[in-house]
Each structure stands twice: as C-alpha cells, then as structure tokens.
mmCIF file of C-alpha atoms in Angstrom:
data_model
loop_
_atom_site.group_PDB
_atom_site.id
_atom_site.type_symbol
_atom_site.label_atom_id
_atom_site.label_comp_id
_atom_site.label_asym_id
_atom_site.label_seq_id
_atom_site.Cartn_x
_atom_site.Cartn_y
_atom_site.Cartn_z
ATOM 1 C CA MET A 1 139.823 88.061 -42.290
ATOM 2 C CA LYS A 2 136.503 87.073 -43.263
ATOM 3 C CA LYS A 3 137.716 85.778 -46.471
ATOM 4 C CA LEU A 4 140.311 83.554 -44.881
ATOM 5 C CA ILE A 5 138.086 82.275 -42.940
ATOM 6 C CA SER A 6 135.749 81.616 -45.932
ATOM 7 C CA MET A 7 138.671 79.985 -47.619
ATOM 8 C CA ILE A 8 139.541 77.666 -44.399
ATOM 9 C CA VAL A 9 135.658 76.762 -44.159
ATOM 10 C CA ILE A 10 136.047 75.620 -48.120
ATOM 11 C CA ALA A 11 139.150 73.956 -47.381
ATOM 12 C CA LEU A 12 137.862 72.126 -44.405
ATOM 13 C CA SER A 13 134.724 71.095 -45.947
ATOM 14 C CA LEU A 14 136.843 68.738 -48.151
ATOM 15 C CA ALA A 15 138.555 67.306 -45.209
ATOM 16 C CA LEU A 16 135.419 66.730 -42.983
ATOM 17 C CA PRO A 17 133.770 63.063 -43.210
ATOM 18 C CA LEU A 18 131.275 62.696 -45.544
ATOM 19 C CA GLN A 19 128.889 61.869 -43.121
ATOM 20 C CA ALA A 20 129.525 64.865 -40.921
ATOM 21 C CA ALA A 21 129.299 66.883 -43.863
ATOM 22 C CA THR A 22 126.115 65.880 -44.778
ATOM 23 C CA GLN A 23 124.392 65.978 -41.259
ATOM 24 C CA ASP A 24 122.240 68.837 -40.154
ATOM 25 C CA LEU A 25 124.977 70.332 -37.758
ATOM 26 C CA SER A 26 124.497 73.210 -35.333
ATOM 27 C CA GLU A 27 126.723 76.177 -35.513
ATOM 28 C CA ASP A 28 128.451 75.247 -32.306
ATOM 29 C CA ARG A 29 129.078 71.409 -33.566
ATOM 30 C CA VAL A 30 130.532 72.947 -36.903
ATOM 31 C CA ARG A 31 132.796 75.135 -35.067
ATOM 32 C CA GLU A 32 133.723 72.290 -32.937
ATOM 33 C CA LEU A 33 134.715 70.244 -35.988
ATOM 34 C CA VAL A 34 136.504 73.082 -37.554
ATOM 35 C CA LEU A 35 138.802 73.306 -34.606
ATOM 36 C CA GLU A 36 139.255 69.739 -34.372
ATOM 37 C CA THR A 37 140.319 69.510 -37.909
ATOM 38 C CA ILE A 38 142.477 72.267 -37.789
ATOM 39 C CA ARG A 39 144.268 70.698 -34.639
ATOM 40 C CA GLU A 40 144.699 67.457 -36.577
ATOM 41 C CA ASN A 41 145.624 69.074 -40.064
ATOM 42 C CA PRO A 42 147.009 72.376 -39.160
ATOM 43 C CA GLU A 43 148.787 72.529 -43.026
ATOM 44 C CA ILE A 44 144.970 73.134 -43.918
ATOM 45 C CA VAL A 45 145.300 76.568 -42.720
ATOM 46 C CA MET A 46 148.279 77.528 -45.017
ATOM 47 C CA GLU A 47 146.991 75.788 -48.226
ATOM 48 C CA ALA A 48 143.713 77.998 -47.427
ATOM 49 C CA VAL A 49 145.856 81.322 -47.180
ATOM 50 C CA ALA A 50 147.741 80.025 -50.353
ATOM 51 C CA ILE A 51 144.778 79.738 -52.344
ATOM 52 C CA LEU A 52 143.587 83.216 -51.132
ATOM 53 C CA GLU A 53 146.787 84.890 -51.852
ATOM 54 C CA ALA A 54 146.946 83.288 -55.272
ATOM 55 C CA ARG A 55 143.319 84.488 -56.070
ATOM 56 C CA GLN A 56 144.216 88.125 -54.761
ATOM 57 C CA ALA A 57 147.492 88.195 -56.738
ATOM 58 C CA GLU A 58 145.476 87.121 -59.794
ATOM 59 C CA ALA A 59 142.882 90.011 -59.272
ATOM 60 C CA GLN A 60 145.596 92.428 -58.721
ATOM 61 C CA ALA A 61 147.162 91.398 -62.063
ATOM 62 C CA ALA A 62 144.119 91.755 -64.093
ATOM 63 C CA THR A 63 143.510 95.235 -62.254
ATOM 64 C CA GLN A 64 147.128 96.406 -63.110
ATOM 65 C CA ALA A 65 146.690 95.102 -66.670
ATOM 66 C CA GLU A 66 143.491 97.080 -67.365
ATOM 67 C CA VAL A 67 145.110 100.213 -66.089
ATOM 68 C CA LEU A 68 148.052 99.786 -67.840
ATOM 69 C CA SER A 69 145.914 99.563 -71.174
ATOM 70 C CA ARG A 70 143.620 102.338 -70.223
ATOM 71 C CA GLU A 71 146.534 104.640 -69.218
ATOM 72 C CA ARG A 72 149.356 103.604 -71.305
ATOM 73 C CA ASP A 73 149.214 107.164 -73.501
ATOM 74 C CA THR A 74 149.567 108.954 -70.281
ATOM 75 C CA LEU A 75 152.220 106.613 -68.614
ATOM 76 C CA GLU A 76 154.447 106.871 -72.042
ATOM 77 C CA ARG A 77 153.573 110.050 -73.941
ATOM 78 C CA ASP A 78 152.467 112.785 -71.104
ATOM 79 C CA PRO A 79 154.010 115.863 -72.674
ATOM 80 C CA ASN A 80 154.308 117.457 -69.218
ATOM 81 C CA ALA A 81 156.892 114.461 -68.169
ATOM 82 C CA PRO A 82 160.368 114.471 -68.454
ATOM 83 C CA VAL A 83 162.061 112.173 -71.305
ATOM 84 C CA LEU A 84 165.602 111.175 -71.017
ATOM 85 C CA GLY A 85 167.478 108.722 -73.195
ATOM 86 C CA ASN A 86 166.091 108.688 -76.886
ATOM 87 C CA PRO A 87 162.979 110.799 -77.246
ATOM 88 C CA GLU A 88 162.308 108.330 -80.524
ATOM 89 C CA GLY A 89 163.419 105.301 -78.782
ATOM 90 C CA ASP A 90 161.241 101.947 -79.850
ATOM 91 C CA VAL A 91 160.789 101.080 -75.697
ATOM 92 C CA THR A 92 159.689 103.330 -73.269
ATOM 93 C CA VAL A 93 160.819 102.904 -69.567
ATOM 94 C CA VAL A 94 158.908 104.636 -67.009
ATOM 95 C CA GLU A 95 160.086 105.281 -63.579
ATOM 96 C CA PHE A 96 158.476 106.553 -60.319
ATOM 97 C CA PHE A 97 160.615 107.922 -57.951
ATOM 98 C CA ASP A 98 161.666 110.211 -54.936
ATOM 99 C CA TYR A 99 164.736 112.441 -54.511
ATOM 100 C CA ASN A 100 164.605 111.018 -50.912
ATOM 101 C CA CYS A 101 164.478 107.595 -51.443
ATOM 102 C CA PRO A 102 167.704 105.810 -51.078
ATOM 103 C CA TYR A 103 166.685 102.759 -53.310
ATOM 104 C CA CYS A 104 166.042 105.366 -56.119
ATOM 105 C CA ARG A 105 169.379 106.798 -55.853
ATOM 106 C CA ARG A 106 170.741 102.914 -55.630
ATOM 107 C CA VAL A 107 169.209 102.084 -59.151
ATOM 108 C CA LYS A 108 170.705 105.431 -60.622
ATOM 109 C CA PRO A 109 174.012 103.689 -61.916
ATOM 110 C CA GLU A 110 171.750 101.057 -63.369
ATOM 111 C CA ILE A 111 169.477 103.233 -65.062
ATOM 112 C CA GLU A 112 172.693 105.198 -66.739
ATOM 113 C CA ALA A 113 174.042 101.835 -67.815
ATOM 114 C CA LEU A 114 171.087 100.961 -69.560
ATOM 115 C CA LEU A 115 170.813 104.282 -71.381
ATOM 116 C CA GLU A 116 174.373 104.021 -72.280
ATOM 117 C CA ALA A 117 174.015 100.443 -73.554
ATOM 118 C CA ASP A 118 170.594 100.860 -75.487
ATOM 119 C CA PRO A 119 170.520 104.048 -77.761
ATOM 120 C CA ASN A 120 166.702 103.200 -78.300
ATOM 121 C CA VAL A 121 165.160 103.450 -74.829
ATOM 122 C CA ARG A 122 162.972 106.230 -73.911
ATOM 123 C CA LEU A 123 163.170 107.053 -70.165
ATOM 124 C CA VAL A 124 160.178 108.896 -68.891
ATOM 125 C CA TYR A 125 160.333 110.119 -65.252
ATOM 126 C CA ARG A 126 157.275 110.503 -63.230
ATOM 127 C CA GLU A 127 158.371 112.607 -59.911
ATOM 128 C CA TRP A 128 156.270 111.156 -57.050
ATOM 129 C CA PRO A 129 157.348 113.134 -53.822
ATOM 130 C CA ILE A 130 156.188 110.930 -51.018
ATOM 131 C CA LEU A 131 158.826 111.297 -48.416
ATOM 132 C CA GLY A 132 158.157 114.664 -47.087
ATOM 133 C CA GLU A 133 158.210 118.297 -47.767
ATOM 134 C CA GLY A 134 161.792 118.007 -49.080
ATOM 135 C CA SER A 135 160.818 115.857 -51.616
ATOM 136 C CA VAL A 136 158.171 117.874 -52.640
ATOM 137 C CA PHE A 137 160.159 120.765 -53.236
ATOM 138 C CA ALA A 138 162.894 118.835 -54.866
ATOM 139 C CA ALA A 139 160.236 117.500 -57.449
ATOM 140 C CA GLY A 140 159.171 120.781 -58.106
ATOM 141 C CA ALA A 141 162.647 122.306 -58.605
ATOM 142 C CA ALA A 142 163.346 119.531 -60.655
ATOM 143 C CA LEU A 143 160.402 120.153 -63.032
ATOM 144 C CA ALA A 144 160.757 123.875 -63.093
ATOM 145 C CA ALA A 145 164.588 123.158 -64.170
ATOM 146 C CA ARG A 146 163.093 122.257 -67.558
ATOM 147 C CA GLU A 147 162.501 125.793 -68.374
ATOM 148 C CA GLN A 148 166.389 126.625 -68.391
ATOM 149 C CA GLY A 149 167.024 123.292 -70.527
ATOM 150 C CA LEU A 150 168.975 121.543 -67.183
ATOM 151 C CA TYR A 151 166.408 118.852 -66.068
ATOM 152 C CA GLU A 152 168.645 116.064 -66.850
ATOM 153 C CA GLU A 153 171.795 117.506 -65.086
ATOM 154 C CA PHE A 154 169.993 118.557 -62.153
ATOM 155 C CA HIS A 155 168.176 115.004 -61.926
ATOM 156 C CA TRP A 156 171.664 112.976 -62.123
ATOM 157 C CA ALA A 157 173.120 115.571 -59.558
ATOM 158 C CA MET A 158 170.163 115.431 -57.188
ATOM 159 C CA MET A 159 170.437 111.356 -57.432
ATOM 160 C CA GLY A 160 174.131 111.525 -56.793
ATOM 161 C CA MET A 161 173.834 113.639 -53.707
ATOM 162 C CA THR A 162 174.342 112.304 -50.154
ATOM 163 C CA GLY A 163 172.002 113.460 -47.125
ATOM 164 C CA ARG A 164 168.354 114.599 -47.581
ATOM 165 C CA ALA A 165 166.823 116.715 -50.219
ATOM 166 C CA GLU A 166 165.639 119.962 -48.255
ATOM 167 C CA GLU A 167 165.226 123.237 -49.719
ATOM 168 C CA SER A 168 168.554 124.336 -48.764
ATOM 169 C CA SER A 169 170.482 121.362 -50.293
ATOM 170 C CA VAL A 170 168.239 121.281 -53.485
ATOM 171 C CA LEU A 171 169.129 124.904 -54.015
ATOM 172 C CA ARG A 172 172.691 124.339 -53.597
ATOM 173 C CA ILE A 173 172.894 121.795 -56.160
ATOM 174 C CA ALA A 174 170.902 123.891 -58.556
ATOM 175 C CA GLU A 175 173.327 126.825 -58.233
ATOM 176 C CA ASP A 176 176.372 124.340 -58.685
ATOM 177 C CA ILE A 177 174.960 123.166 -61.911
ATOM 178 C CA GLY A 178 174.376 126.577 -63.326
ATOM 179 C CA LEU A 179 170.416 127.263 -62.683
ATOM 180 C CA ASP A 180 169.538 130.611 -62.024
ATOM 181 C CA VAL A 181 168.102 130.176 -58.775
ATOM 182 C CA ALA A 182 165.574 133.221 -58.618
ATOM 183 C CA GLN A 183 163.914 132.317 -61.959
ATOM 184 C CA LEU A 184 163.973 128.475 -60.580
ATOM 185 C CA ARG A 185 161.876 129.634 -57.777
ATOM 186 C CA ARG A 186 159.686 131.543 -60.104
ATOM 187 C CA ASP A 187 159.086 128.623 -62.412
ATOM 188 C CA MET A 188 158.093 126.228 -59.359
ATOM 189 C CA GLU A 189 154.939 128.235 -59.011
ATOM 190 C CA ALA A 190 153.978 127.064 -62.786
ATOM 191 C CA GLN A 191 150.692 124.942 -62.853
ATOM 192 C CA GLU A 192 152.559 122.350 -64.823
ATOM 193 C CA ILE A 193 154.412 121.444 -61.841
ATOM 194 C CA ASP A 194 151.368 120.509 -59.532
ATOM 195 C CA ALA A 195 149.710 119.071 -62.596
ATOM 196 C CA HIS A 196 152.539 116.390 -63.001
ATOM 197 C CA ILE A 197 152.821 115.417 -59.673
ATOM 198 C CA GLU A 198 148.849 115.346 -59.130
ATOM 199 C CA THR A 199 148.880 112.761 -62.220
ATOM 200 C CA SER A 200 151.771 110.892 -60.879
ATOM 201 C CA MET A 201 149.856 110.461 -57.523
ATOM 202 C CA ARG A 202 146.690 109.419 -59.612
ATOM 203 C CA LEU A 203 148.640 106.856 -61.801
ATOM 204 C CA ALA A 204 150.495 105.446 -58.965
ATOM 205 C CA GLN A 205 147.128 104.737 -56.890
ATOM 206 C CA ALA A 206 145.601 103.534 -60.043
ATOM 207 C CA LEU A 207 148.308 100.940 -60.487
ATOM 208 C CA GLY A 208 148.619 99.912 -56.931
ATOM 209 C CA ILE A 209 152.120 101.358 -56.745
ATOM 210 C CA THR A 210 153.067 101.492 -52.883
ATOM 211 C CA GLY A 211 156.732 102.636 -53.180
ATOM 212 C CA THR A 212 159.626 103.823 -55.179
ATOM 213 C CA PRO A 213 161.278 103.350 -57.236
ATOM 214 C CA SER A 214 158.738 101.582 -59.350
ATOM 215 C CA PHE A 215 159.113 100.812 -63.174
ATOM 216 C CA VAL A 216 156.382 100.449 -65.858
ATOM 217 C CA ILE A 217 158.066 98.592 -69.034
ATOM 218 C CA GLY A 218 155.627 97.351 -71.543
ATOM 219 C CA ASP A 219 153.071 95.199 -69.716
ATOM 220 C CA ALA A 220 155.290 94.556 -66.720
ATOM 221 C CA LEU A 221 155.083 96.595 -63.369
ATOM 222 C CA VAL A 222 158.132 95.986 -61.493
ATOM 223 C CA PRO A 223 158.804 97.404 -57.824
ATOM 224 C CA GLY A 224 161.892 98.234 -56.157
ATOM 225 C CA VAL A 225 165.789 98.113 -57.151
ATOM 226 C CA VAL A 226 166.174 96.492 -60.530
ATOM 227 C CA ASP A 227 169.806 95.957 -61.896
ATOM 228 C CA VAL A 228 170.960 96.258 -65.280
ATOM 229 C CA ASP A 229 170.707 92.949 -66.541
ATOM 230 C CA LYS A 230 166.834 92.644 -65.309
ATOM 231 C CA LEU A 231 166.453 95.925 -66.847
ATOM 232 C CA HIS A 232 167.800 94.929 -70.554
ATOM 233 C CA SER A 233 165.474 91.696 -69.989
ATOM 234 C CA LEU A 234 162.427 93.926 -69.451
ATOM 235 C CA VAL A 235 163.012 96.128 -72.161
ATOM 236 C CA SER A 236 163.780 93.012 -74.526
ATOM 237 C CA ASP A 237 160.406 91.534 -73.632
ATOM 238 C CA ALA A 238 158.536 94.853 -74.450
ATOM 239 C CA ARG A 239 160.542 95.559 -77.710
ATOM 240 C CA GLU A 240 158.565 94.613 -80.728
ATOM 241 C CA PRO A 241 160.538 92.236 -82.862
ATOM 242 C CA GLU A 242 162.295 93.772 -85.668
ATOM 243 C CA GLN A 243 160.578 93.621 -89.032
#
C-alpha cells in the first residue's frame, strides 16, 4: 500500500499546477490537493497502479531469470528427478505438479501428445505435493515406484484416476499396475523421497511458483494448463537452431 501511495503521489505531482507544486505547502494542504486531484482526475490512480504493477512484473521477471540461470542444472539434470520422454532429448520440459491437482490431470493428454509428436523432448517431473496428506503419500509412492521400474506407468495411472489421491486409492492403483505394495511401502522410507520433495519446495519458492501445474521450458516459466500447441511453441523457442 505504501508503494501504491508513493506512485500516486508521483503521478499527482505531475498533475498539480506548477505554482502549487512549488509552494511550501503544509501536510494538510498537500492532502487536500491530492484528494482534490483524485476527484477531478480519477484515472491517475489507475495509471499509478499500472506503473507499479509493471515495475513489480519487471522485478519478478529479473529475479526469475536469475534463479533459472543459477538453478538450471538442478531443474533439468537432477539425478533424483524422474525423466520421461527421451532422456537424451535436446529440450527439457520441467513440470511441477500434484496428483490431487485437477489442472494437472487436465494437462495430462497435452503432455502425452507433446511426447508422441516430438521424440526429442526430455520431460522432468518435480513432485510437488501441496494439496494435503494424500498428495504427499501419492508423491512418495510414485517416487518409490522407480525402484520397481514402474514410475511412468504409475504416474499416468494416477493422473488418469478419478477422485482424490489418498493412501487407499494410491495403493489400489499401485496394485493394479503390478507394483509389489509391500516393497513399495519399504521404498517410500528412502531418504531420496524426502530429498526430491524438499528440492521441489525450494525451487518453487525460489522461482515464485504458487500453484500447479507450472512448467519451466528454456527461459520460460509458464503457470497453469497449457495446450499442446503452446507446448510445441515453447519447446521450439527453447530449442537451439540445428547446425
């Protein structure tokens, strides 16, 4: 609010008559002039808000660019993160997601279409369980499924489920796709599980990500549901020109 008031004062200083602006005015008189100018020129408030928002957006973009540069290796090459698609692909798509996020489920067919159409995409998944205990259990089970070589099958099955991901529903899907549930429970205790989730939390906070799904593709950070055409465009922008 203080920043907004400051921006309004700056805008108003341009609108006040030169004589008034150069006078030695009391605080009360300045307040009167400000209120009077707002009444006569209400659009000034919106202009000040627009200026403030633009400056905030620029600062946020600069911060995100710095974090993307600093954390690029962790985002794209973390050995503790699942990789789908082509592990040797030339463009990496990173998705932060939660199994209980309806928008993550909605974007599932778009991701599948991208992988089918573009054989040179690496898809890195950042399990980011932010929607309750069921999400935490689901993320742990998915990451543990790697030990049985069934992460991808488990992931797509979970994304295609209806209803909330809770312990009972997660274990039912695990059994359906052929996971040894007893081993899965043991593997969920591994330190790598907590480490992956903690890294996701840290990266999301550093990048200013506030919800799922969120994608990092090259230098672009894209929140929300993205259709396959947009994904292709982002991948094309990130892809280095062929030599």
